[in-house]
Amino acid sequence: HRDPDMLVKTLRRLRRRVDVNTEVGVVRDIRLKELRIYTDYGRCSRPLFIVEKQRLLIKKKDIQALQQRETPEDGGWHDLVSKGFIEYIDTEEE
């Protein structure tokens, strides 16, 4: 690919929007000139809050809406992931 950095950013953006499965790992190894995409289930990953321009994407109103929901089906963790506030990061991506 002619612009591997843009490809990695695009894949991660798609993962944040849940257009690509949230468990997919995207790793760029500059030294080896490789782009690795891990799709196997069961890989170790952890959730991280998304920060852009040194600011959390999730706002107080989002947290308040989460606290005020009447039933567990009214939003929750999956909604925070699908809205792009939280992203699962593969251990290889750290």
Coordinates of C-alpha atoms in Angstrom, one line a residue:
H1 CA 0.0 0.0 0.0
R2 CA 1.3 3.4 -0.8
D3 CA 0.2 5.1 2.4
P4 CA 0.2 2.5 5.2
D5 CA -0.3 5.1 7.9
M6 CA -3.6 6.2 6.3
L7 CA -4.6 2.5 5.9
V8 CA -4.0 1.9 9.6
K9 CA -6.0 5.0 10.6
T10 CA -8.8 4.0 8.3
L11 CA -9.0 0.5 9.7
R12 CA -9.0 1.8 13.3
R13 CA -11.7 4.4 12.4
L14 CA -13.9 1.6 10.9
R15 CA -13.3 -0.5 14.1
R16 CA -14.4 2.4 16.3
R17 CA -17.6 2.8 14.3
V18 CA -18.1 -1.0 14.6
D19 CA -18.0 -1.4 10.8
V20 CA -15.1 -3.8 11.5
N21 CA -15.4 -6.1 14.4
T22 CA -14.2 -4.5 17.7
E23 CA -12.0 -7.5 18.4
V24 CA -9.9 -7.0 15.2
G25 CA -6.3 -6.0 16.0
V26 CA -4.5 -3.6 13.6
V27 CA -0.7 -3.4 14.1
R28 CA 1.8 -1.5 12.0
D29 CA 5.4 -2.6 12.4
I30 CA 7.4 0.2 10.8
R31 CA 10.8 -1.6 11.3
L32 CA 9.6 -4.7 9.4
K33 CA 7.4 -2.8 7.0
E34 CA 4.4 -4.9 7.9
L35 CA 0.8 -4.3 8.6
R36 CA -0.7 -7.1 10.7
I37 CA -4.5 -7.6 11.1
Y38 CA -5.4 -10.1 13.8
T39 CA -8.9 -11.5 13.5
D40 CA -8.8 -14.5 15.8
Y41 CA -11.2 -14.5 18.7
G42 CA -9.9 -14.8 22.2
R43 CA -7.0 -12.4 21.8
C44 CA -6.2 -10.4 24.9
S45 CA -7.5 -6.8 24.6
R46 CA -8.5 -4.0 26.9
P47 CA -10.9 -1.2 26.6
L48 CA -9.6 2.4 26.4
F49 CA -11.4 5.7 26.3
I50 CA -10.9 7.5 23.0
V51 CA -9.0 10.9 23.2
E52 CA -8.8 13.2 20.3
K53 CA -7.0 16.6 20.4
Q54 CA -6.2 15.9 24.0
R55 CA -9.9 15.6 25.0
L56 CA -12.0 12.7 25.9
L57 CA -14.7 12.1 23.3
I58 CA -17.2 11.0 26.0
K59 CA -18.8 13.9 27.8
K60 CA -20.6 14.4 31.1
K61 CA -24.0 14.2 29.4
D62 CA -23.2 10.8 28.0
I63 CA -22.2 9.5 31.4
Q64 CA -25.3 11.0 33.0
A65 CA -27.5 9.4 30.3
L66 CA -25.9 6.1 31.1
Q67 CA -26.6 6.6 34.8
Q68 CA -30.2 7.6 34.2
R69 CA -31.2 4.7 32.0
E70 CA -34.2 2.8 33.3
T71 CA -33.3 -0.7 32.1
P72 CA -30.1 -2.3 31.0
E73 CA -31.4 -2.5 27.5
D74 CA -31.5 1.3 27.3
G75 CA -27.9 1.8 26.2
G76 CA -24.9 0.7 28.1
W77 CA -21.4 -0.5 27.4
H78 CA -22.1 -1.6 23.9
D79 CA -23.5 1.8 23.0
L80 CA -20.4 3.5 24.3
V81 CA -18.3 1.2 22.1
S82 CA -20.6 1.7 19.0
K83 CA -20.6 5.5 19.5
G84 CA -16.8 5.5 19.4
F85 CA -16.2 6.6 23.0
I86 CA -14.4 3.3 23.9
E87 CA -12.2 1.2 21.8
Y88 CA -10.7 -2.3 22.4
I89 CA -7.0 -2.3 21.9
D90 CA -5.1 -5.5 21.2
T91 CA -2.0 -6.1 23.3
E92 CA 0.1 -6.0 20.1
E93 CA -1.2 -2.4 19.4
E94 CA 0.1 -0.9 22.7

